[in-house]
CSV table of C-alpha atoms in Angstrom, one decimal:
chain,number,residue,atom,x,y,z
A,1,MET,CA,42.0,14.9,-15.5
A,2,VAL,CA,43.7,11.8,-14.2
A,3,ILE,CA,41.8,9.3,-12.1
A,4,PHE,CA,43.8,7.0,-9.8
A,5,ARG,CA,44.2,5.0,-6.6
A,6,SER,CA,47.0,4.9,-4.1
A,7,THR,CA,48.7,1.5,-3.4
A,8,GLU,CA,49.5,2.6,0.2
A,9,ASN,CA,48.2,5.1,2.8
A,10,ILE,CA,50.1,8.4,2.7
A,11,ASN,CA,49.8,12.0,3.7
A,12,ILE,CA,51.2,15.0,1.9
A,13,LYS,CA,51.4,18.5,3.3
A,14,THR,CA,51.1,21.7,1.2
A,15,THR,CA,53.1,24.9,1.7
A,16,ASP,CA,50.3,26.4,3.8
A,17,GLY,CA,50.0,23.3,6.0
A,18,THR,CA,47.0,21.8,4.3
A,19,LEU,CA,47.1,18.0,4.7
A,20,ILE,CA,46.1,15.8,1.7
A,21,SER,CA,45.4,12.2,2.7
A,22,TYR,CA,45.5,9.3,0.3
A,23,SER,CA,44.1,5.9,1.5
A,24,LYS,CA,44.6,2.5,-0.1
A,25,LEU,CA,41.6,1.3,-2.1
A,26,LYS,CA,39.8,-1.3,0.0
A,27,ASN,CA,36.8,-2.1,-2.2
A,28,PRO,CA,37.9,-1.9,-5.9
A,29,SER,CA,34.5,-3.1,-7.2
A,30,ASN,CA,32.8,0.1,-5.9
A,31,LEU,CA,33.7,3.0,-8.2
A,32,PHE,CA,31.6,5.5,-6.2
A,33,ASN,CA,34.4,5.5,-3.7
A,34,GLU,CA,36.2,8.1,-1.4
A,35,ASN,CA,39.5,6.2,-2.0
A,36,ILE,CA,39.5,6.8,-5.7
A,37,TYR,CA,41.0,10.2,-6.5
A,38,ILE,CA,40.9,12.8,-9.3
A,39,THR,CA,43.6,15.4,-10.1
A,40,SER,CA,45.1,17.4,-13.0
A,41,LEU,CA,47.6,16.0,-15.4
A,42,GLU,CA,50.3,18.4,-14.0
A,43,ASP,CA,49.6,17.5,-10.4
A,44,PHE,CA,49.6,13.8,-11.2
A,45,GLU,CA,53.1,14.0,-12.6
A,46,ASP,CA,54.2,15.8,-9.4
A,47,LEU,CA,52.4,13.3,-7.2
A,48,LYS,CA,54.2,10.3,-8.9
A,49,ARG,CA,57.5,11.9,-8.0
A,50,VAL,CA,56.4,12.5,-4.4
A,51,PHE,CA,55.3,8.8,-4.1
A,52,ALA,CA,58.6,7.6,-5.6
A,53,ASN,CA,60.7,9.7,-3.2
A,54,VAL,CA,58.8,8.1,-0.2
A,55,GLY,CA,59.4,4.5,-1.3
A,56,LYS,CA,59.0,1.9,-4.0
A,57,LYS,CA,55.7,0.5,-2.7
A,58,TYR,CA,54.0,3.9,-3.0
A,59,LYS,CA,52.4,4.2,-6.4
A,60,ALA,CA,49.6,6.0,-8.0
A,61,LYS,CA,47.7,3.5,-10.3
A,62,THR,CA,45.5,5.1,-13.0
A,63,ILE,CA,41.9,4.1,-13.5
A,64,GLU,CA,40.2,4.3,-16.9
A,65,GLU,CA,38.5,7.7,-17.0
A,66,SER,CA,35.3,6.5,-18.7
A,67,LYS,CA,34.5,4.1,-15.8
A,68,ILE,CA,34.2,7.1,-13.4
A,69,ARG,CA,33.0,9.8,-15.8
A,70,TYR,CA,29.9,7.8,-16.7
A,71,LEU,CA,28.8,7.3,-13.1
A,72,SER,CA,25.2,8.6,-12.8
A,73,GLN,CA,26.2,10.9,-10.0
A,74,PHE,CA,29.2,12.4,-11.8
A,75,PRO,CA,28.9,16.2,-12.5
A,76,LYS,CA,28.5,17.6,-16.0
A,77,GLU,CA,31.5,19.2,-17.7
A,78,LEU,CA,31.4,22.8,-18.7
A,79,GLY,CA,33.5,24.6,-21.3
A,80,ILE,CA,35.8,22.7,-23.7
A,81,SER,CA,35.9,19.1,-22.8
A,82,ASN,CA,39.1,17.6,-21.6
A,83,LEU,CA,37.9,14.0,-22.0
A,84,ASN,CA,40.6,11.3,-22.1
A,85,GLU,CA,43.4,13.9,-21.8
A,86,PHE,CA,45.7,11.5,-19.9
A,87,ALA,CA,45.1,8.5,-22.2
A,88,ILE,CA,45.8,10.7,-25.3
A,89,THR,CA,48.9,12.3,-23.9
A,90,GLN,CA,50.3,9.0,-22.8
A,91,SER,CA,49.8,7.3,-26.2
A,92,LEU,CA,51.5,10.3,-27.8
A,93,ASP,CA,54.4,10.4,-25.4
A,94,PHE,CA,56.4,8.0,-27.6
A,95,LYS,CA,54.8,8.8,-31.0
A,96,TYR,CA,55.2,12.6,-31.2
A,97,LYS,CA,58.9,12.5,-30.3
A,98,LYS,CA,59.5,10.3,-33.3
A,99,PHE,CA,57.0,12.1,-35.4
A,100,ASN,CA,58.9,15.4,-35.6
A,101,LEU,CA,61.9,16.2,-33.3
A,102,LEU,CA,61.7,19.8,-34.4
A,103,GLU,CA,58.2,20.4,-33.0
A,104,SER,CA,57.6,20.8,-29.3
A,105,SER,CA,55.5,18.2,-27.4
A,106,ASN,CA,52.8,20.9,-26.8
A,107,ASP,CA,52.4,21.6,-30.5
A,108,ILE,CA,51.9,17.9,-31.3
A,109,GLN,CA,49.6,17.3,-28.3
A,110,SER,CA,47.4,20.2,-29.2
A,111,LEU,CA,46.6,18.5,-32.6
A,112,TYR,CA,45.1,15.6,-30.7
A,113,LEU,CA,43.5,17.2,-27.6
A,114,ASN,CA,40.1,18.7,-28.0
A,115,GLU,CA,40.2,22.5,-28.6
A,116,LYS,CA,36.8,22.7,-30.4
A,117,LYS,CA,34.8,25.8,-29.7
A,118,THR,CA,31.8,25.1,-27.4
A,119,ASN,CA,28.8,27.1,-26.1
A,120,ILE,CA,28.1,27.2,-22.4
A,121,ASP,CA,24.6,28.4,-23.0
A,122,LYS,CA,23.8,25.1,-24.6
A,123,GLN,CA,25.6,23.2,-21.9
A,124,ILE,CA,23.3,24.7,-19.1
A,125,GLU,CA,20.2,24.6,-21.2
A,126,GLY,CA,17.4,22.7,-19.5
A,127,ILE,CA,18.9,22.8,-16.0
A,128,LEU,CA,16.0,23.3,-13.7
A,129,LYS,CA,18.0,23.9,-10.4
A,130,GLU,CA,18.1,27.5,-9.1
A,131,GLU,CA,21.3,26.9,-7.1
A,132,ILE,CA,24.4,25.3,-8.7
A,133,SER,CA,27.9,24.4,-7.6
A,134,ILE,CA,31.0,24.1,-9.8
A,135,VAL,CA,34.3,22.6,-9.1
A,136,ILE,CA,37.4,23.7,-11.0
A,137,LEU,CA,40.2,21.0,-11.3
A,138,GLY,CA,43.7,22.3,-11.5
A,139,ASN,CA,45.4,25.7,-11.7
A,140,PRO,CA,43.7,28.3,-13.8
A,141,GLY,CA,47.1,29.7,-14.9
A,142,LEU,CA,50.6,28.8,-13.8
A,143,THR,CA,52.1,32.3,-13.4
A,144,ILE,CA,50.7,35.3,-11.5
A,145,SER,CA,49.9,37.1,-14.7
A,146,GLU,CA,48.0,34.1,-16.0
A,147,MET,CA,46.1,33.6,-12.8
A,148,ILE,CA,45.0,37.2,-12.7
A,149,CYS,CA,43.7,36.9,-16.2
A,150,ALA,CA,42.0,33.6,-15.4
A,151,SER,CA,40.4,35.3,-12.4
A,152,THR,CA,38.9,38.0,-14.7
A,153,ALA,CA,37.5,35.3,-17.1
A,154,LEU,CA,36.1,33.4,-14.0
A,155,ARG,CA,34.4,36.6,-12.8
A,156,LEU,CA,32.8,37.1,-16.3
A,157,LEU,CA,31.7,33.4,-16.2
A,158,TYR,CA,30.3,33.9,-12.7
A,159,GLU,CA,28.4,37.0,-13.8
A,160,LYS,CA,26.9,35.2,-16.8
A,161,LEU,CA,25.8,32.2,-14.7
A,162,LYS,CA,24.3,34.5,-12.1
A,163,LYS,CA,21.9,35.9,-14.7
A,164,ARG,CA,20.6,32.3,-15.1
A,165,PHE,CA,20.8,30.9,-11.6
A,166,ARG,CA,19.9,32.4,-8.2
A,167,SER,CA,23.1,31.0,-6.6
A,168,VAL,CA,26.4,30.0,-8.1
A,169,LYS,CA,29.1,28.4,-5.9
A,170,ILE,CA,32.6,28.0,-7.4
A,171,ASP,CA,35.3,25.9,-5.6
A,172,ILE,CA,38.8,25.6,-7.0
A,173,TYR,CA,41.1,22.6,-6.3
A,174,LEU,CA,44.7,23.8,-7.1
A,175,ASN,CA,47.8,21.7,-8.0
A,176,ALA,CA,49.4,21.0,-4.7
A,177,SER,CA,51.6,17.9,-4.7
A,178,GLU,CA,54.9,19.7,-5.5
A,179,ASN,CA,53.6,23.2,-5.9
A,180,LYS,CA,56.0,25.4,-3.9
A,181,TYR,CA,53.8,28.4,-4.8
A,182,PHE,CA,50.6,26.8,-3.5
A,183,SER,CA,50.2,29.5,-0.8
A,184,ARG,CA,50.6,32.3,-3.3
A,185,ASP,CA,48.2,30.7,-5.8
A,186,LYS,CA,45.6,30.1,-3.1
A,187,ALA,CA,45.9,33.8,-2.0
A,188,ILE,CA,45.3,35.0,-5.5
A,189,PHE,CA,42.1,33.1,-6.0
A,190,SER,CA,40.8,33.4,-2.4
A,191,ASN,CA,41.0,37.1,-2.9
A,192,GLN,CA,38.1,37.0,-5.4
A,193,SER,CA,34.7,37.6,-3.8
A,194,PHE,CA,32.9,35.2,-6.3
A,195,ILE,CA,35.1,32.2,-5.4
A,196,HIS,CA,33.5,30.2,-2.6
A,197,ARG,CA,36.5,28.0,-1.6
A,198,VAL,CA,40.1,27.3,-2.7
A,199,THR,CA,41.8,24.1,-1.6
A,200,ALA,CA,44.3,21.5,-2.7
A,201,LEU,CA,44.1,18.6,-5.2
A,202,SER,CA,43.4,15.7,-5.3
A,203,ILE,CA,39.6,15.4,-4.8
A,204,ASN,CA,38.0,12.0,-4.3
A,205,VAL,CA,35.1,10.6,-6.4
A,206,LYS,CA,32.5,10.9,-3.7
A,207,LYS,CA,33.4,14.5,-3.1
A,208,ILE,CA,33.3,15.6,-6.8
A,209,CYS,CA,29.9,14.0,-7.2
A,210,GLU,CA,28.5,16.5,-4.7
A,211,TYR,CA,28.9,19.2,-7.4
A,212,ASP,CA,26.6,19.9,-10.3
A,213,PHE,CA,29.3,20.8,-12.8
A,214,PHE,CA,33.1,20.6,-13.2
A,215,ILE,CA,35.6,22.5,-15.3
A,216,ASP,CA,38.9,20.7,-16.0
A,217,VAL,CA,41.6,23.3,-16.6
A,218,SER,CA,44.5,20.8,-16.7
A,219,SER,CA,47.2,21.8,-19.2
A,220,VAL,CA,45.1,24.6,-20.7
A,221,SER,CA,48.3,26.8,-21.0
A,222,LYS,CA,49.7,24.2,-23.5
A,223,ARG,CA,46.8,24.5,-26.0
A,224,SER,CA,47.2,26.3,-29.3
A,225,TYR,CA,44.4,28.8,-28.5
A,226,TYR,CA,46.2,29.8,-25.4
A,227,ALA,CA,49.3,30.8,-27.5
A,228,GLN,CA,47.2,32.7,-30.0
A,229,LEU,CA,44.8,34.7,-27.8
A,230,PRO,CA,45.3,37.2,-25.0
A,231,HIS,CA,45.1,35.2,-21.8
A,232,ILE,CA,41.7,36.6,-20.7
A,233,ASP,CA,40.2,35.7,-24.1
A,234,ALA,CA,41.8,32.3,-24.0
A,235,TRP,CA,40.2,31.5,-20.7
A,236,LEU,CA,36.8,32.8,-21.9
A,237,TYR,CA,37.2,30.5,-24.9
A,238,LYS,CA,38.0,27.6,-22.6
A,239,PHE,CA,34.9,28.3,-20.5
A,240,GLY,CA,32.7,28.2,-23.6
A,241,MET,CA,32.1,32.0,-23.8
A,242,ASP,CA,32.2,34.2,-26.8
A,243,TYR,CA,35.1,36.5,-26.0
A,244,LYS,CA,34.5,38.7,-29.1
A,245,SER,CA,31.1,39.8,-27.8
A,246,ILE,CA,32.4,41.0,-24.5
A,247,PRO,CA,33.5,44.6,-24.5
A,248,ASN,CA,37.1,45.3,-23.4
A,249,GLU,CA,35.9,47.6,-20.7
A,250,LYS,CA,34.3,44.6,-19.0
A,251,LYS,CA,37.6,42.6,-19.1
A,252,TYR,CA,39.1,44.5,-16.1
A,253,ASN,CA,41.1,42.8,-13.4
A,254,ASN,CA,40.0,42.9,-9.8
A,255,ILE,CA,42.1,42.6,-6.7
A,256,SER,CA,40.5,43.3,-3.4
A,257,LEU,CA,42.6,44.7,-0.5
A,258,GLU,CA,39.6,44.9,1.8
A,259,TYR,CA,40.9,42.4,4.3
A,260,TYR,CA,44.6,43.0,3.8
A,261,LYS,CA,46.4,44.7,6.7
A,262,PRO,CA,49.7,46.3,5.7
A,263,LYS,CA,52.4,46.9,8.2
A,264,ASN,CA,52.0,50.3,10.0
A,265,GLU,CA,55.6,51.2,9.0
A,266,LEU,CA,54.7,50.8,5.3
A,267,LYS,CA,51.5,52.8,5.6
A,268,GLU,CA,53.4,55.6,7.3
A,269,LYS,CA,56.1,55.5,4.7
A,270,PHE,CA,53.5,56.0,1.9
A,271,GLN,CA,51.9,58.9,3.8
A,272,THR,CA,55.3,60.6,3.9
A,273,LEU,CA,56.2,59.8,0.3
A,274,LYS,CA,52.9,61.1,-1.1
A,275,LEU,CA,53.5,64.5,0.5
A,276,LYS,CA,56.6,64.8,-1.8
A,277,GLY,CA,54.7,64.3,-5.0
A,278,LYS,CA,54.0,61.5,-7.5
A,279,LEU,CA,55.3,57.9,-7.1
A,280,LEU,CA,56.6,55.8,-10.0
A,281,LEU,CA,57.2,52.1,-9.5
A,282,PHE,CA,60.2,51.0,-11.5
A,283,HIS,CA,60.2,47.2,-12.1
A,284,PRO,CA,63.0,46.3,-14.6
A,285,PHE,CA,63.4,42.6,-14.0
A,286,SER,CA,61.3,39.4,-14.7
A,287,ALA,CA,61.8,35.8,-13.6
A,288,ASN,CA,62.3,35.3,-17.4
A,289,ILE,CA,65.7,36.7,-18.2
A,290,SER,CA,64.7,37.4,-21.9
A,291,LYS,CA,62.0,39.8,-20.6
A,292,SER,CA,64.3,41.6,-18.2
A,293,ILE,CA,66.3,44.8,-18.7
A,294,PRO,CA,70.0,44.0,-18.3
A,295,LYS,CA,71.3,45.1,-14.9
A,296,GLU,CA,73.7,47.7,-16.1
A,297,ILE,CA,71.1,49.3,-18.4
A,298,ALA,CA,68.4,49.2,-15.7
A,299,ALA,CA,70.8,51.1,-13.3
A,300,SER,CA,71.6,53.6,-16.1
A,301,LEU,CA,67.9,54.1,-17.0
A,302,LEU,CA,67.0,54.6,-13.3
A,303,LYS,CA,69.6,57.4,-13.0
A,304,GLU,CA,68.3,59.1,-16.2
A,305,LEU,CA,64.7,59.0,-14.9
A,306,MET,CA,65.8,60.5,-11.6
A,307,VAL,CA,67.2,63.5,-13.4
A,308,LYS,CA,64.4,63.9,-15.9
A,309,LEU,CA,61.5,63.3,-13.6
A,310,PRO,CA,62.0,65.7,-10.7
A,311,ASP,CA,58.3,65.5,-9.7
A,312,TYR,CA,58.5,61.8,-9.0
A,313,THR,CA,59.9,59.7,-6.2
A,314,ILE,CA,60.9,56.4,-7.8
A,315,VAL,CA,60.1,53.2,-5.9
A,316,SER,CA,61.3,49.6,-6.4
A,317,VAL,CA,60.6,46.3,-4.8
A,318,LEU,CA,63.6,44.8,-6.5
A,319,LYS,CA,67.3,45.1,-5.6
A,320,ILE,CA,68.8,47.3,-8.3
A,321,ASP,CA,72.6,47.6,-8.3
A,322,THR,CA,73.1,51.3,-8.2
A,323,LYS,CA,74.8,53.8,-6.0
A,324,ILE,CA,71.9,56.3,-5.9
A,325,ASP,CA,71.9,57.9,-2.4
A,326,GLU,CA,69.2,60.5,-2.6
A,327,ASP,CA,65.8,60.2,-1.0
A,328,ARG,CA,64.0,60.3,-4.3
A,329,PHE,CA,64.7,56.6,-4.8
A,330,VAL,CA,63.1,54.2,-2.3
A,331,ASP,CA,63.7,50.5,-2.0
A,332,LEU,CA,60.6,48.7,-0.6
A,333,SER,CA,61.8,45.2,-1.3
A,334,MET,CA,61.7,44.3,2.4
A,335,TYR,CA,58.0,45.0,2.6
A,336,SER,CA,57.1,42.9,-0.5
A,337,ASN,CA,56.8,39.4,0.9
A,338,GLY,CA,53.7,38.1,-0.8
A,339,PHE,CA,51.2,38.7,-3.5
A,340,LEU,CA,49.0,41.0,-1.5
A,341,ASP,CA,52.0,43.0,-0.2
A,342,PHE,CA,53.0,43.6,-3.8
A,343,ALA,CA,49.5,44.5,-4.8
A,344,TYR,CA,49.2,47.0,-2.0
A,345,ILE,CA,52.5,48.7,-3.0
A,346,ILE,CA,51.3,49.0,-6.6
A,347,SER,CA,47.9,50.4,-5.5
A,348,ASN,CA,49.7,53.3,-4.0
A,349,MET,CA,51.6,54.3,-7.1
A,350,SER,CA,50.9,57.2,-9.4
A,351,ASN,CA,52.4,55.4,-12.4
A,352,VAL,CA,54.2,52.1,-13.1
A,353,LEU,CA,57.1,51.4,-15.4
A,354,THR,CA,57.6,47.6,-15.8
A,355,VAL,CA,58.9,44.9,-18.1
A,356,ASN,CA,56.5,42.1,-19.2
A,357,THR,CA,55.5,40.7,-15.8
A,358,SER,CA,52.5,40.3,-13.6
A,359,THR,CA,53.1,43.9,-12.4
A,360,TYR,CA,51.1,45.5,-15.2
A,361,HIS,CA,48.2,43.0,-14.7
A,362,ILE,CA,48.0,44.0,-11.1
A,363,ALA,CA,48.3,47.7,-11.9
A,364,GLU,CA,45.3,47.4,-14.2
A,365,ALA,CA,43.2,46.2,-11.3
A,366,PHE,CA,43.9,49.5,-9.6
A,367,PHE,CA,43.6,51.7,-12.8
A,368,ILE,CA,47.3,52.8,-12.4
A,369,PRO,CA,48.7,54.2,-15.7
A,370,THR,CA,51.4,51.8,-16.7
A,371,ILE,CA,54.1,51.6,-19.3
A,372,VAL,CA,55.1,48.0,-20.2
A,373,ILE,CA,58.4,47.3,-21.9
A,374,PHE,CA,58.1,44.3,-24.2
A,375,THR,CA,60.9,42.7,-26.3
A,376,ASP,CA,59.8,42.0,-29.9
A,377,SER,CA,59.7,38.3,-29.1
A,378,ASN,CA,56.7,39.1,-26.8
A,379,LYS,CA,54.7,40.9,-29.5
A,380,LYS,CA,51.8,38.4,-29.1
A,381,GLU,CA,51.5,39.6,-25.5
A,382,THR,CA,50.2,43.1,-26.0
A,383,PRO,CA,48.3,45.0,-23.3
A,384,HIS,CA,45.6,46.0,-25.9
A,385,ASN,CA,42.7,44.8,-23.5
A,386,TYR,CA,43.9,47.2,-20.9
A,387,ASP,CA,42.9,50.9,-20.9
A,388,CYS,CA,45.6,51.9,-18.4
A,389,ALA,CA,48.6,50.3,-20.2
A,390,LYS,CA,50.8,51.5,-23.0
A,391,ALA,CA,53.6,49.4,-24.6
A,392,ILE,CA,57.2,50.1,-25.7
A,393,TYR,CA,58.9,47.4,-27.8
A,394,VAL,CA,62.6,46.8,-27.6
A,395,LYS,CA,64.1,45.1,-30.7
A,396,ASP,CA,66.3,42.1,-30.1
A,397,LYS,CA,69.5,42.8,-32.0
A,398,SER,CA,71.4,39.7,-30.8
A,399,LYS,CA,73.0,37.4,-33.3
A,400,ASN,CA,74.1,33.9,-32.4
A,401,PHE,CA,77.6,33.2,-33.6
A,402,SER,CA,77.3,29.5,-32.7
A,403,GLN,CA,76.2,27.0,-35.3
A,404,PHE,CA,75.2,24.5,-32.6
A,405,ILE,CA,71.7,23.9,-31.2
A,406,PHE,CA,72.7,24.8,-27.7
A,407,LYS,CA,72.9,28.4,-26.5
A,408,ASN,CA,76.1,30.0,-25.4
A,409,ASP,CA,75.9,33.6,-24.2
A,410,SER,CA,79.5,34.2,-25.0
A,411,LEU,CA,78.8,33.4,-28.7
A,412,ILE,CA,75.9,35.9,-29.0
A,413,LEU,CA,76.8,39.2,-30.6
A,414,HIS,CA,75.2,42.5,-29.8
A,415,LYS,CA,73.2,40.9,-27.0
A,416,PHE,CA,72.2,44.2,-25.3
A,417,GLU,CA,72.1,46.5,-28.3
A,418,GLY,CA,68.4,46.7,-28.5
A,419,TRP,CA,68.2,47.5,-24.8
A,420,ASN,CA,70.8,50.2,-25.2
A,421,ARG,CA,68.4,52.0,-27.5
A,422,LEU,CA,65.7,52.1,-24.9
A,423,ASN,CA,64.8,55.8,-24.8
A,424,SER,CA,64.1,57.4,-21.5
A,425,SER,CA,62.6,60.4,-23.4
A,426,LYS,CA,60.0,58.1,-25.0
A,427,ILE,CA,59.1,56.8,-21.5
A,428,ILE,CA,58.7,60.3,-20.2
A,429,LYS,CA,56.6,61.4,-23.1
A,430,LEU,CA,54.2,58.4,-22.6
A,431,LEU,CA,54.0,59.3,-18.9
A,432,GLU,CA,53.0,62.8,-19.7
A,433,ASN,CA,50.3,61.7,-22.1
A,434,PHE,CA,48.3,59.5,-19.7
């Protein structure tokens, strides 16, 4: 966490219209103060840029964390402690770059930031209250995939705490200062029935002291355990839970569409499509180009699947450059305008074929049999926790002809050779064996 004050009064609006107000500190001697603010490390970096863009006199001045953390009213931290994260990372900002230029900053920081295993049972031992409240500071995950996995871990945390306390209220304060996906992130967590409230960082000191506990999830995705463990297990580890003792069948994702209202046109389209037979979602592209099927190969694979899967109508929410004209390929991209739109479309599928994206995490929530295509560089990200997912690995055959550090696609040989070996027959066989 980062604790700070604003040198001037300023308002910031999030993508969903939420207004975050910062007021100049008037009484610096009083630390139990509504004009002293707390945010995550990521959000603080964004906030400094916002302030700088407004004007030179707008600054976020940090306050020593221990002065606030040791207030008698301050809530108790649960899970792995993030104590002094800002001070540690700032002192290393110069040191680690000289220490080893070949190592990433995350690798070096993880050596100094606390990652020691903790036990949440011991942390709540002796608490006599029957009703507790918890505030989560920062984004539990930065991508849709990570947030869905974090939601699963949060549900397991909630269920564990409910066995001990009569009422458990969980509020999440998300990164918001320059988060262009704030509305999406808010929708993902607001969708979970066990989450009481989702709002925007920062939170002031008086407000955080209304809670019994806090969990600081700032920069969790940069920790070494996050790289080594499946995301659900990594979040359970962060929350102080023994992920090994929890059966995989309990680590299911949950997405509710109870209050979602799809467009009538889309509902009617699905009613018509389902009369024709099974539906296969084909999702060949990711925001990460290294995880995406090259466009020409994706178009070719789609044509093969059309021929070899006569019982299926193939659906996509992505623009695929192909000249397929027949009614067994349906482009629904115009209806997929948000997280819940996409989730609804997936929920109507018989099967899903996707590269390594959030698609297969969403499909798992609806028990949709899914084939996930990973490149061998993603082998640490296996779907082994998911009963409804099977993996295909594509070997990266590319060789870099350049002797320089920078990457130049024109100097990479055999770039698509591994993807060319993607076998439609293997995909069909896996579909048949679900």
